[in-house]
Amino acid sequence: MSRAGGAADLEAVRAELEAQQAELEQLLEEVTAQRNLLEQREAELLEERRRGMAAFRAIGRLVRASRDLGALARLLANVATELVRARGACIVLPCGAGMEELEVVGGGGIAEELEGRRFPAEGSISTTALRSETPRLVSGAEAAPVFAGFIEREKVERILVTAIVCADGRPGGALLVMDPQDASEDAVETLSALADQAGAGLESLRRAEEVERQRKQSRLMVAAMGRMRAGVLITDGKSVVRYANHAAAVLFGCRRASELLGQNVEDLYGADLPPTARRKIRAAALRSRWTGELLIKRRDGTLAPVHLTRVAVRNAGKVLGTVVIARDVTKEMQRQARFMESDRLALVGGLVSGVAHELNNPLGAISNFAELLLSGNLDPDSREMVETIGREARRAGEIVRNLLGFARRSETTRREVSLADIVNRTLALRVYDQRRNRIEVVLDLPPDLPEVWGDANQLQQVLLNLIVNAEQAIGQDGRITIRGRAAGKMVELVVEDTGPGIPPSALPRLFEPFYTSKPNGTGLGLAITHRIVTDHGGTIEACNVDGSGARFTVTLPRVVTNEPSQ
Ligand SMILES: Nc1ncnc2c1ncn2[C@@H]1O[C@H](COP(=O)(O)OP(=O)(O)OP(=O)(O)O)[C@@H](O)[C@H]1O
Ligand SMILES: [Mg+2]
C-alpha cells in the first residue's frame, strides 16, 4: 500500500468514527431528554397524588369538624360531582327510628333540588346500594319511581350509587351521582374512598341531629304538659316521680311541682286505700292502664277525690315507667250528690204525701175520740191512759202535718224580701229560749244587703230550722253568728254555731229526710230547708268551722232591678 493511500484510509475511518460519535451523542441527548420527560411526568404524578391526598385529608378534617349535616352533605355532593365530571350528586341517609325511610340530606348540581325529599327505604335504589359493597351503575329508569318526575325532567340516564358505610361497618347511607362522564375504575375507586371518608362524620352528625330533634320534641311536650289543666306525673319503673306539671302541684297542694319529684307515686294515694288495691293499680298500669276514682293525699293532709289514669310507657316492649293523669273531681261529685239528693227528695216526697194523707184521718179520729172519752166519767188510771192516747195522737198528727208540708209544694207568694227583716223576726220567736240557755246571737247584716226574691214565710221556716238546730247543738252557753253579704247575683247567708260540729259521717246525709241524731227529732227540718232553698233557685251547704261548730251557708238569688215579677 502507498503512503498517500494509507493516509486517506485513516481519514475516512476517523470521519466514520466522528459521524458515529455524533450519532451517539444525539442518541444520548434524546435518551436524556426522554428520561427528563419521564422524571418530570413522575414528579407531576407524585404531586397530583400528594395533592389528592391533601384534598382527602382536608375533606376528612372538614367531615370531623362540621356541625351542619346539610352543609357537609352538600359539599360532599359537589366534590363527587367534580371528581367524576357528573351533572350532580346527592347524599341520602336513613331517617326514622326503624330506618324505614330515606331522606336526601344534601345535593349538588342538578340534584340540589332533591334536598329534603323522603321516600320509603324498601325497594329503592339506595337500599340496594346500602346493601352492596361496591359502587353500582343503575339506569335512570330504575331510579325514576323514587325521585318522581325529576329523572324524566332532567333526562338522567345513569346513576352511580355508592354505599356510605359507618365507622362500625353498618350501612349508613348512599351517595348518588347523576350521569358521571368518567366512570373509569380509578374514578369509581376515588368515589368509594370519598364515601368512606364521609361515613363516620355523616353518621355522627345525623345522630346529633336526631338527639337535638328529640330534645326539642321533649321541650315542646314539657311546655304543653305545663299548660294542661289535668295533673300529670311521670314515674320511672319503680313508681318514683320524675316529672310533675304545675297542675299536679296544685292538685297535691304543693307550692312547686319539684316538691313531688323523687316521691313514690303510691305514697300520694290516700291512706285509706288498702294495700291490695294499691298493688292492683300498679299491676294494671304496668300491664297496660288503670283508670278509676280514688282519694289522694294533699300536702296539708286533706284528701281530694280524683279521677286517675295510670298507663305504662314502653320502649321496644320494655316498661320504662308510667304516666299518671289526675283530675280533681270534687266539684263533679258535689254536683252529682246534689242531683242524687234532689232525686231522692222527689221520690220520698211522693211517698210521704201518700202515706201522710192516709194517716191524717185515722189520727184525727183517734184524738177526737180521746177527747170525747175524756169528757165523760173515767177512773183515774183510764183517764191517764186516754190522755196519753190523745197526746200521742196529736204528736203523730203534728209529724204528719210536717210531712205534708215537706211533700206538698204549697202555693208560694214571692216578692222582694229583706233577709235582715226575716232574721230579726225569726230571732224574736227564739229570744226566750236563747236567754234561758245563755246563747248569745251575733248579727252581721250590712244595711245595704240586697233584697232577695222569695216567699217570706218559707224563708222564715228556713231560718227557724237552722237557728233551732244551732241552739240544740249548743245546748247551753254558746254563740250563734248570722252573717249576710252580696255575692254576685246571689245573697249569701251564713248561720254558724259554737256547738260540737257535725260528725263527718253525718255530713253527706244531713239533708236526707228522716236523718236525725236526736231522740225526738223527725229529721225533716233540713230536708224541708233544702227543698225551700232549691225551690227558690238557691243553694245550701254545710261544713264544720275550724276548731268546732257547724256552719250552714245559704245562697238565694238577689232581686235584680226591673226584674219582672213572677
Ligand atoms: N248546727 C248543727 N250542729 C250539729 N249537727 C247538726 C246541726 N244541724 C243539724 N245537725 C245534724 O243534722 C241532723 C238533721 O237535722 P234536721 O234539722 O234535719 O233534723 P233534726 O233536727 O234531727 O230533727 P227536726 O228538725 O225534725 O226536729 C240532726 O239530727 C243533727 O245530727
Ligand atoms: Mg232540726
Coordinates of C-alpha atoms and ligand atoms in Angstrom, one line a residue:
M1 CA 0.0 0.0 0.0
S2 CA 1.3 3.6 -0.8
R3 CA 1.8 6.2 1.9
A4 CA -0.7 8.5 0.3
G5 CA -3.2 5.8 0.1
G6 CA -2.8 4.9 3.8
A7 CA -3.5 8.4 5.0
A8 CA -6.6 8.6 3.1
D9 CA -8.0 5.5 4.6
L10 CA -7.2 6.8 8.1
E11 CA -9.1 9.9 7.3
A12 CA -12.1 8.0 6.2
V13 CA -12.1 5.9 9.4
R14 CA -11.9 9.0 11.5
A15 CA -14.7 10.6 9.7
E16 CA -16.7 7.5 10.1
L17 CA -15.9 7.5 13.8
E18 CA -16.8 11.1 14.2
A19 CA -20.1 10.6 12.5
Q20 CA -20.8 7.6 14.7
Q21 CA -19.9 9.6 17.8
A22 CA -22.2 12.5 16.7
E23 CA -25.0 10.0 16.2
L24 CA -24.3 8.5 19.6
E25 CA -24.3 11.9 21.2
Q26 CA -27.6 12.8 19.6
L27 CA -29.0 9.5 20.8
L28 CA -27.7 10.2 24.3
E29 CA -29.3 13.6 24.1
E30 CA -32.5 12.1 23.1
V31 CA -32.4 9.5 25.8
T32 CA -31.6 12.2 28.4
A33 CA -34.4 14.3 27.2
Q34 CA -36.7 11.3 27.3
R35 CA -35.5 10.5 30.8
N36 CA -36.1 14.1 31.9
L37 CA -39.5 14.0 30.5
L38 CA -40.3 10.8 32.3
E39 CA -38.9 12.1 35.5
Q40 CA -40.9 15.3 35.1
R41 CA -44.1 13.2 34.5
E42 CA -43.3 11.1 37.5
A43 CA -42.9 14.2 39.6
E44 CA -46.1 15.5 38.3
L45 CA -47.9 12.3 39.1
L46 CA -46.5 12.3 42.6
E47 CA -47.5 15.9 43.1
E48 CA -51.0 15.1 41.8
R49 CA -51.3 12.2 44.2
R50 CA -49.9 14.3 47.1
R51 CA -52.5 17.0 46.2
G52 CA -55.2 14.3 46.1
M53 CA -54.2 13.0 49.5
A54 CA -54.1 16.5 50.9
A55 CA -57.6 17.2 49.5
F56 CA -58.9 13.9 51.1
R57 CA -57.3 14.8 54.4
A58 CA -58.9 18.2 54.1
I59 CA -62.3 16.6 53.4
G60 CA -61.7 14.2 56.4
R61 CA -60.9 17.2 58.6
L62 CA -64.0 19.0 57.4
V63 CA -66.2 16.0 57.9
R64 CA -64.9 15.7 61.5
A65 CA -65.3 19.4 62.2
S66 CA -68.6 20.0 60.5
R67 CA -71.6 20.8 62.7
D68 CA -74.1 21.2 59.9
L69 CA -75.2 18.0 58.3
G70 CA -76.9 19.7 55.3
A71 CA -73.8 21.8 54.5
L72 CA -71.4 18.9 54.8
A73 CA -73.6 16.7 52.6
R74 CA -73.9 19.4 50.0
L75 CA -70.1 19.9 50.0
L76 CA -69.5 16.2 49.5
A77 CA -72.1 16.0 46.7
N78 CA -70.3 18.9 44.9
V79 CA -66.9 17.2 45.3
A80 CA -68.3 14.0 44.0
T81 CA -69.8 15.8 41.0
E82 CA -66.4 17.4 40.2
L83 CA -64.5 14.1 40.7
V84 CA -66.3 12.2 38.1
R85 CA -67.4 15.1 36.0
A86 CA -71.1 14.4 36.6
R87 CA -74.3 16.5 36.3
G88 CA -75.0 16.4 40.0
A89 CA -74.9 14.2 43.1
C90 CA -76.7 13.8 46.4
I91 CA -76.4 12.0 49.7
V92 CA -79.3 10.0 51.1
L93 CA -79.4 8.8 54.8
P94 CA -82.0 6.7 56.6
C95 CA -84.4 8.6 58.9
G96 CA -86.9 7.5 61.5
A97 CA -86.2 5.1 64.3
G98 CA -86.5 1.9 62.2
M99 CA -84.7 3.3 59.1
E100 CA -88.0 2.8 57.3
E101 CA -87.5 6.0 55.2
L102 CA -84.6 7.6 53.4
E103 CA -84.0 11.3 53.1
V104 CA -81.9 13.4 50.7
V105 CA -79.8 15.4 53.2
G106 CA -77.7 17.4 50.7
G107 CA -77.3 17.7 46.9
G108 CA -75.2 19.5 44.3
G109 CA -75.6 20.3 40.6
I110 CA -78.9 19.2 39.2
A111 CA -79.6 17.1 42.4
E112 CA -79.7 20.2 44.6
E113 CA -83.5 20.4 44.3
L114 CA -83.8 16.9 45.7
E115 CA -82.8 18.1 49.2
G116 CA -85.3 17.2 51.9
R117 CA -87.1 14.6 49.8
R118 CA -88.1 11.5 51.6
F119 CA -89.0 8.1 50.2
P120 CA -89.6 4.6 51.5
A121 CA -86.4 2.7 52.1
E122 CA -87.8 -0.6 51.0
G123 CA -87.1 -1.5 47.3
S124 CA -85.5 1.8 46.4
I125 CA -82.1 2.0 44.7
S126 CA -80.4 3.4 47.7
T127 CA -81.4 0.4 49.8
T128 CA -79.8 -1.7 47.2
A129 CA -76.7 0.4 47.5
L130 CA -76.9 0.2 51.3
R131 CA -76.6 -3.5 51.0
S132 CA -73.9 -3.7 48.2
E133 CA -70.3 -3.2 48.9
T134 CA -69.1 -2.0 45.5
P135 CA -70.5 1.0 43.7
R136 CA -73.1 0.2 41.1
L137 CA -74.3 1.9 38.0
V138 CA -78.1 1.9 37.6
S139 CA -80.2 3.2 34.8
G140 CA -82.1 6.4 35.3
A141 CA -85.3 4.5 34.6
E142 CA -84.6 2.3 37.6
A143 CA -84.5 5.3 39.9
A144 CA -87.4 7.1 38.4
P145 CA -90.1 5.9 40.8
V146 CA -88.1 7.2 43.8
F147 CA -87.5 10.7 42.5
A148 CA -90.9 11.1 41.0
G149 CA -90.7 13.5 38.0
F150 CA -87.1 14.5 38.5
I151 CA -85.3 11.8 36.4
E152 CA -87.7 12.3 33.5
R153 CA -87.4 16.1 33.5
E154 CA -83.6 16.1 33.8
K155 CA -83.3 13.1 31.5
V156 CA -80.8 11.4 33.8
E157 CA -79.5 8.3 32.1
R158 CA -77.3 6.7 34.6
I159 CA -76.8 6.9 38.3
L160 CA -73.6 5.7 40.1
V161 CA -74.7 4.5 43.5
T162 CA -72.0 4.2 46.2
A163 CA -72.8 3.0 49.7
I164 CA -71.7 5.1 52.6
V165 CA -70.5 2.9 55.4
C166 CA -70.5 3.8 59.1
A167 CA -67.5 3.6 61.3
D168 CA -68.6 0.2 62.6
G169 CA -69.2 -1.2 59.1
R170 CA -73.0 -0.8 59.2
P171 CA -74.6 0.7 56.1
G172 CA -75.1 4.3 56.8
G173 CA -76.5 5.8 53.6
A174 CA -75.7 6.3 49.9
L175 CA -74.0 8.7 47.5
L176 CA -75.9 9.0 44.2
V177 CA -74.0 10.6 41.3
M178 CA -76.1 11.5 38.2
D179 CA -74.6 10.9 34.8
P180 CA -70.9 10.6 35.5
Q181 CA -68.7 11.2 32.4
D182 CA -65.8 9.5 34.0
A183 CA -66.9 6.1 35.2
S184 CA -63.4 4.6 35.0
E185 CA -62.1 2.2 37.6
D186 CA -60.0 5.0 39.0
A187 CA -62.8 7.4 39.3
V188 CA -65.1 4.9 40.9
E189 CA -62.3 3.9 43.3
T190 CA -61.9 7.6 44.3
L191 CA -65.7 8.0 44.8
S192 CA -65.7 5.0 47.1
A193 CA -62.9 6.5 49.1
L194 CA -64.8 9.7 49.4
A195 CA -67.9 7.9 50.6
D196 CA -65.8 6.1 53.2
Q197 CA -64.4 9.4 54.4
A198 CA -67.9 10.8 54.7
G199 CA -69.4 7.8 56.5
A200 CA -68.4 8.4 60.1
G201 CA -68.9 12.1 60.0
L202 CA -72.3 12.0 58.4
E203 CA -73.5 9.4 60.9
S204 CA -72.4 11.2 64.0
L205 CA -74.0 14.4 62.7
R206 CA -77.2 12.6 61.9
R207 CA -77.2 11.2 65.4
A208 CA -76.6 14.6 66.9
E209 CA -79.4 16.0 64.8
E210 CA -81.7 13.2 65.9
V211 CA -80.8 13.9 69.6
E212 CA -81.5 17.6 69.1
R213 CA -84.8 16.9 67.4
Q214 CA -85.8 14.6 70.3
R215 CA -84.7 17.3 72.8
K216 CA -86.8 19.9 71.0
Q217 CA -89.7 17.5 71.0
S218 CA -89.4 16.8 74.7
R219 CA -89.1 20.5 75.4
L220 CA -92.3 21.0 73.5
M221 CA -94.0 18.2 75.3
V222 CA -92.9 19.5 78.7
A223 CA -94.2 23.0 77.7
A224 CA -97.5 21.5 76.6
M225 CA -97.9 19.4 79.8
G226 CA -97.1 22.5 81.8
R227 CA -100.2 24.2 80.4
M228 CA -102.5 21.2 80.9
R229 CA -105.4 21.5 83.3
A230 CA -105.0 17.9 84.5
G231 CA -102.2 17.0 86.8
V232 CA -99.5 14.9 85.0
L233 CA -96.9 12.8 86.7
I234 CA -94.3 10.7 85.0
T235 CA -92.7 7.9 87.0
D236 CA -89.8 5.6 86.4
G237 CA -90.2 1.8 86.5
K238 CA -90.1 1.9 90.3
S239 CA -93.0 4.3 90.6
V240 CA -90.7 7.2 91.6
V241 CA -92.0 10.6 90.3
R242 CA -89.5 12.0 87.7
Y243 CA -91.7 14.8 86.3
A244 CA -94.7 16.7 87.6
N245 CA -96.6 19.6 85.9
H246 CA -97.9 22.7 87.5
A247 CA -101.5 21.3 87.7
A248 CA -100.2 18.3 89.6
A249 CA -98.6 20.6 92.1
V250 CA -101.9 22.5 92.6
L251 CA -103.8 19.2 92.9
F252 CA -101.5 17.8 95.6
G253 CA -101.4 21.1 97.4
C254 CA -97.7 21.8 96.7
R255 CA -96.2 25.2 96.1
R256 CA -93.9 23.9 93.4
A257 CA -94.0 20.9 91.1
S258 CA -90.4 20.0 92.1
E259 CA -91.7 19.1 95.6
L260 CA -93.3 16.0 94.0
L261 CA -90.1 14.8 92.4
G262 CA -88.4 11.7 94.0
Q263 CA -91.6 10.7 95.8
N264 CA -93.2 7.3 95.2
V265 CA -96.5 7.9 93.4
E266 CA -98.2 5.3 95.6
D267 CA -97.5 7.3 98.7
L268 CA -99.6 10.1 97.2
Y269 CA -102.7 8.0 97.3
G270 CA -105.0 8.4 100.4
A271 CA -104.1 6.3 103.4
D272 CA -107.5 4.5 103.4
L273 CA -106.6 2.7 100.1
P274 CA -105.9 -0.9 101.1
P275 CA -102.5 -2.4 100.0
T276 CA -104.3 -4.9 97.8
A277 CA -105.9 -2.0 95.9
R278 CA -102.5 -0.3 95.5
R279 CA -100.9 -3.4 94.1
K280 CA -103.9 -3.9 91.7
I281 CA -103.5 -0.3 90.4
R282 CA -99.7 -0.7 89.9
A283 CA -100.1 -4.2 88.2
A284 CA -102.8 -3.0 85.8
A285 CA -100.9 0.2 85.0
L286 CA -97.7 -1.7 84.2
R287 CA -99.6 -4.2 82.1
S288 CA -101.4 -1.5 80.1
R289 CA -103.5 1.0 82.1
W290 CA -105.6 1.7 85.2
T291 CA -108.5 4.2 85.3
G292 CA -110.7 5.0 88.2
E293 CA -111.6 7.3 91.1
L294 CA -109.7 7.4 94.3
L295 CA -108.7 9.8 97.1
I296 CA -105.3 11.4 97.0
K297 CA -103.5 12.9 100.0
R298 CA -102.7 16.6 99.7
R299 CA -99.7 18.2 101.3
D300 CA -101.8 19.6 104.2
G301 CA -103.1 16.1 105.0
T302 CA -106.6 16.6 103.5
L303 CA -108.0 14.2 100.9
A304 CA -109.3 15.1 97.5
P305 CA -111.3 12.8 95.2
V306 CA -109.6 12.5 91.7
H307 CA -110.2 10.7 88.5
L308 CA -106.9 9.0 87.9
T309 CA -105.4 7.2 84.8
R310 CA -102.1 5.5 85.0
V311 CA -100.6 4.0 81.9
A312 CA -97.4 2.2 81.1
V313 CA -94.7 3.8 78.9
R314 CA -92.8 1.2 76.9
N315 CA -89.9 1.1 74.5
A316 CA -89.4 -1.9 72.4
G317 CA -91.7 -3.9 74.7
K318 CA -89.8 -3.0 77.9
V319 CA -91.7 -0.9 80.6
L320 CA -89.7 2.3 81.2
G321 CA -92.2 3.8 83.7
T322 CA -95.8 5.2 83.9
V323 CA -97.7 8.4 83.1
V324 CA -100.3 9.4 85.7
I325 CA -103.0 11.8 84.8
A326 CA -105.2 13.0 87.7
R327 CA -108.2 15.3 87.6
D328 CA -109.8 16.8 90.7
V329 CA -113.5 15.7 90.7
T330 CA -114.6 17.4 93.9
K331 CA -117.0 19.7 92.1
E332 CA -118.3 17.0 89.9
M333 CA -119.0 14.8 92.9
Q334 CA -120.8 17.6 94.7
R335 CA -122.9 18.3 91.7
Q336 CA -123.7 14.6 91.3
A337 CA -124.5 14.3 95.0
R338 CA -126.9 17.3 94.7
F339 CA -128.6 15.7 91.7
M340 CA -129.0 12.4 93.6
E341 CA -130.3 14.3 96.6
S342 CA -132.9 16.1 94.5
D343 CA -134.0 12.8 93.0
R344 CA -134.2 11.1 96.4
L345 CA -136.1 14.0 97.8
A346 CA -138.6 14.0 95.0
L347 CA -139.1 10.2 95.4
V348 CA -139.5 10.5 99.2
G349 CA -141.8 13.5 98.8
G350 CA -144.2 11.5 96.6
L351 CA -144.3 8.5 99.0
V352 CA -144.6 10.7 102.1
S353 CA -147.6 12.7 100.8
G354 CA -149.5 9.5 100.1
V355 CA -148.8 7.9 103.5
A356 CA -149.5 11.2 105.3
H357 CA -152.8 11.6 103.7
E358 CA -153.8 8.1 104.7
L359 CA -152.7 8.7 108.3
N360 CA -154.3 12.1 108.7
N361 CA -157.9 10.9 109.0
P362 CA -157.4 8.0 111.4
L363 CA -155.2 10.1 113.6
G364 CA -157.8 12.9 113.7
A365 CA -160.4 10.3 114.6
I366 CA -158.2 8.9 117.5
S367 CA -157.7 12.3 119.0
N368 CA -161.3 13.2 118.7
F369 CA -162.5 10.0 120.3
A370 CA -159.9 10.5 123.1
E371 CA -161.4 14.0 123.7
L372 CA -164.9 12.5 123.7
L373 CA -163.9 9.8 126.3
L374 CA -162.2 12.4 128.5
S375 CA -165.4 14.5 128.7
G376 CA -167.1 11.5 130.3
N377 CA -166.6 9.8 133.7
L378 CA -163.4 7.8 133.8
D379 CA -161.4 6.3 136.7
P380 CA -158.0 7.9 137.2
D381 CA -156.0 5.1 135.6
S382 CA -158.2 5.0 132.5
R383 CA -158.1 8.8 132.3
E384 CA -154.3 8.8 132.3
M385 CA -154.2 6.2 129.6
V386 CA -156.7 8.1 127.4
E387 CA -154.8 11.3 127.9
T388 CA -151.7 9.6 126.7
I389 CA -153.6 8.3 123.7
G390 CA -154.8 11.8 122.9
R391 CA -151.3 13.4 123.4
E392 CA -149.5 10.8 121.3
A393 CA -152.2 11.1 118.5
R394 CA -151.7 14.9 118.5
R395 CA -147.9 14.4 118.3
A396 CA -148.3 12.0 115.5
G397 CA -150.7 14.5 113.8
E398 CA -148.0 17.1 114.1
I399 CA -145.5 14.9 112.4
V400 CA -147.9 14.1 109.6
R401 CA -148.6 17.8 109.1
N402 CA -144.8 18.5 108.9
L403 CA -144.5 15.7 106.4
L404 CA -147.3 17.1 104.3
G405 CA -145.6 20.5 104.4
F406 CA -142.5 18.9 103.2
A407 CA -144.0 16.8 100.5
R408 CA -146.6 19.3 99.2
R409 CA -145.2 22.2 97.3
S410 CA -147.7 24.7 98.7
E411 CA -148.6 27.8 96.8
T412 CA -145.9 30.4 97.3
T413 CA -146.2 34.2 97.1
R414 CA -142.9 35.6 96.1
R415 CA -141.9 39.2 96.3
E416 CA -138.8 41.3 97.3
V417 CA -138.0 40.4 100.9
S418 CA -135.3 41.7 103.2
L419 CA -133.3 38.8 104.7
A420 CA -132.4 41.1 107.6
D421 CA -136.1 41.5 108.5
I422 CA -136.7 37.8 108.3
V423 CA -133.7 37.1 110.5
N424 CA -134.9 39.6 113.1
R425 CA -138.5 38.3 113.0
T426 CA -137.3 34.7 113.5
L427 CA -134.9 35.6 116.3
A428 CA -137.8 37.3 118.1
L429 CA -139.5 33.9 118.3
R430 CA -136.5 32.3 119.9
V431 CA -135.3 35.0 122.2
Y432 CA -136.9 33.5 125.4
D433 CA -135.2 30.0 124.9
Q434 CA -131.9 31.6 123.9
R435 CA -131.8 33.8 127.0
R436 CA -132.7 30.8 129.2
N437 CA -129.8 28.8 127.7
R438 CA -127.4 31.7 127.7
I439 CA -126.9 31.6 123.9
E440 CA -125.6 34.8 122.5
V441 CA -126.5 35.9 119.0
V442 CA -124.1 37.9 116.9
L443 CA -125.5 39.6 113.8
D444 CA -123.5 40.9 110.9
L445 CA -126.1 42.0 108.3
P446 CA -124.9 45.1 106.4
P447 CA -127.6 47.7 105.9
D448 CA -127.2 47.6 102.1
L449 CA -127.7 43.8 101.9
P450 CA -129.6 43.3 98.7
E451 CA -133.2 42.0 98.9
V452 CA -134.0 38.5 97.7
W453 CA -136.9 37.3 95.7
G454 CA -138.8 34.8 97.7
D455 CA -141.7 33.7 100.0
A456 CA -141.2 35.4 103.4
N457 CA -143.0 32.6 105.3
Q458 CA -140.9 29.8 103.7
L459 CA -137.7 31.7 104.2
Q460 CA -138.6 32.2 107.8
Q461 CA -139.0 28.5 108.2
V462 CA -135.5 28.0 106.7
L463 CA -134.1 30.3 109.3
L464 CA -136.1 28.8 112.1
N465 CA -134.8 25.3 111.3
L466 CA -131.2 26.5 111.1
I467 CA -131.4 28.5 114.3
V468 CA -133.2 25.8 116.3
N469 CA -130.7 23.2 115.1
A470 CA -127.9 25.5 116.2
E471 CA -129.5 26.0 119.6
Q472 CA -129.9 22.3 120.0
A473 CA -126.3 21.7 119.0
I474 CA -125.1 24.2 121.6
G475 CA -127.3 23.2 124.4
Q476 CA -126.3 25.9 126.8
D477 CA -123.7 28.6 126.8
G478 CA -122.6 29.4 123.3
R479 CA -122.9 31.7 120.4
I480 CA -124.8 31.8 117.1
T481 CA -123.4 34.1 114.4
I482 CA -125.5 35.1 111.4
R483 CA -123.8 36.9 108.6
G484 CA -125.1 38.2 105.3
R485 CA -123.3 39.5 102.2
A486 CA -123.9 40.1 98.5
A487 CA -122.1 37.5 96.3
G488 CA -122.5 38.3 92.6
K489 CA -126.1 37.5 91.6
M490 CA -126.8 35.9 94.9
V491 CA -127.1 36.9 98.6
E492 CA -125.2 34.7 101.0
L493 CA -126.5 34.0 104.5
V494 CA -124.3 32.1 107.0
V495 CA -125.5 30.6 110.2
E496 CA -122.7 29.4 112.4
D497 CA -122.7 28.0 115.9
T498 CA -120.2 27.1 118.6
G499 CA -121.7 23.6 119.1
P500 CA -119.7 20.4 118.7
G501 CA -119.9 20.4 114.9
I502 CA -121.4 17.8 112.5
P503 CA -119.8 14.4 112.7
P504 CA -118.0 13.7 109.3
S505 CA -120.2 10.6 108.8
A506 CA -123.3 12.7 109.1
L507 CA -122.2 15.4 106.6
P508 CA -123.3 13.6 103.5
R509 CA -126.7 12.6 104.9
L510 CA -127.8 15.9 106.6
F511 CA -130.4 16.9 104.0
E512 CA -131.9 13.4 103.7
P513 CA -135.5 13.2 105.0
F514 CA -135.7 11.4 108.4
Y515 CA -132.0 11.6 109.0
T516 CA -131.7 12.6 112.7
S517 CA -129.3 12.1 115.6
K518 CA -131.8 13.4 118.1
P519 CA -134.1 11.1 120.2
N520 CA -137.1 13.3 119.5
G521 CA -136.1 14.6 116.1
T522 CA -138.1 13.9 112.9
G523 CA -135.1 14.5 110.7
L524 CA -137.3 16.6 108.4
G525 CA -136.0 20.1 109.4
L526 CA -133.1 20.3 107.0
A527 CA -134.9 18.3 104.3
I528 CA -137.6 20.9 104.2
T529 CA -135.0 23.7 104.4
H530 CA -133.2 22.2 101.4
R531 CA -136.4 21.9 99.4
I532 CA -137.4 25.5 100.1
V533 CA -133.9 26.9 99.2
T534 CA -133.6 24.9 96.0
D535 CA -137.2 25.9 95.0
H536 CA -136.0 29.5 95.3
G537 CA -133.1 28.8 92.9
G538 CA -130.6 28.9 95.8
T539 CA -128.1 26.5 97.4
I540 CA -127.4 25.3 100.9
E541 CA -124.2 23.7 102.1
A542 CA -123.0 22.5 105.5
C543 CA -119.5 22.2 106.9
N544 CA -117.6 22.5 110.1
V545 CA -115.7 25.6 111.2
D546 CA -112.1 25.3 112.2
G547 CA -111.9 24.4 115.9
S548 CA -115.5 23.5 116.4
G549 CA -119.1 24.2 115.4
A550 CA -121.2 23.9 112.3
R551 CA -121.7 26.4 109.5
F552 CA -124.6 26.4 107.1
T553 CA -124.3 28.6 104.1
V554 CA -127.4 29.5 102.2
T555 CA -127.4 31.5 98.9
L556 CA -130.5 33.0 97.4
P557 CA -131.0 34.9 94.1
R558 CA -130.9 38.7 94.8
V559 CA -133.5 41.0 93.4
V560 CA -132.4 42.4 90.1
T561 CA -133.8 45.9 89.4
N562 CA -136.6 45.9 86.8
E563 CA -136.9 42.1 87.1
P564 CA -140.4 41.1 86.1
S565 CA -142.4 39.7 89.0
Q566 CA -143.4 36.0 88.7
Ligands
LIG1 N1 -126.0 23.0 113.9 C1 -125.8 21.7 113.9 N2 -124.7 21.2 114.5 C2 -124.5 19.8 114.6 N3 -125.3 18.9 113.9 C3 -126.4 19.4 113.3 C4 -126.7 20.8 113.2 N4 -127.8 21.0 112.5 C5 -128.2 19.7 112.1 N5 -127.4 18.8 112.6 C6 -127.5 17.3 112.4 O1 -128.3 17.1 111.3 C7 -129.4 16.2 111.7 C8 -130.6 16.5 110.9 O2 -131.1 17.8 111.2 P1 -132.6 18.1 110.9 O3 -132.9 19.5 111.3 O4 -133.0 17.7 109.5 O5 -133.4 17.1 111.9 P2 -133.4 17.2 113.4 O6 -133.0 18.5 113.9 O7 -132.7 16.0 113.9 O8 -135.0 16.9 113.6 P3 -136.1 18.0 113.5 O9 -135.5 19.2 112.8 O10 -137.1 17.4 112.7 O11 -136.6 18.3 114.9 C9 -129.6 16.5 113.2 O12 -130.2 15.4 113.9 C10 -128.1 16.7 113.6 O13 -127.5 15.4 113.8
MG2 MG -133.8 20.3 113.1

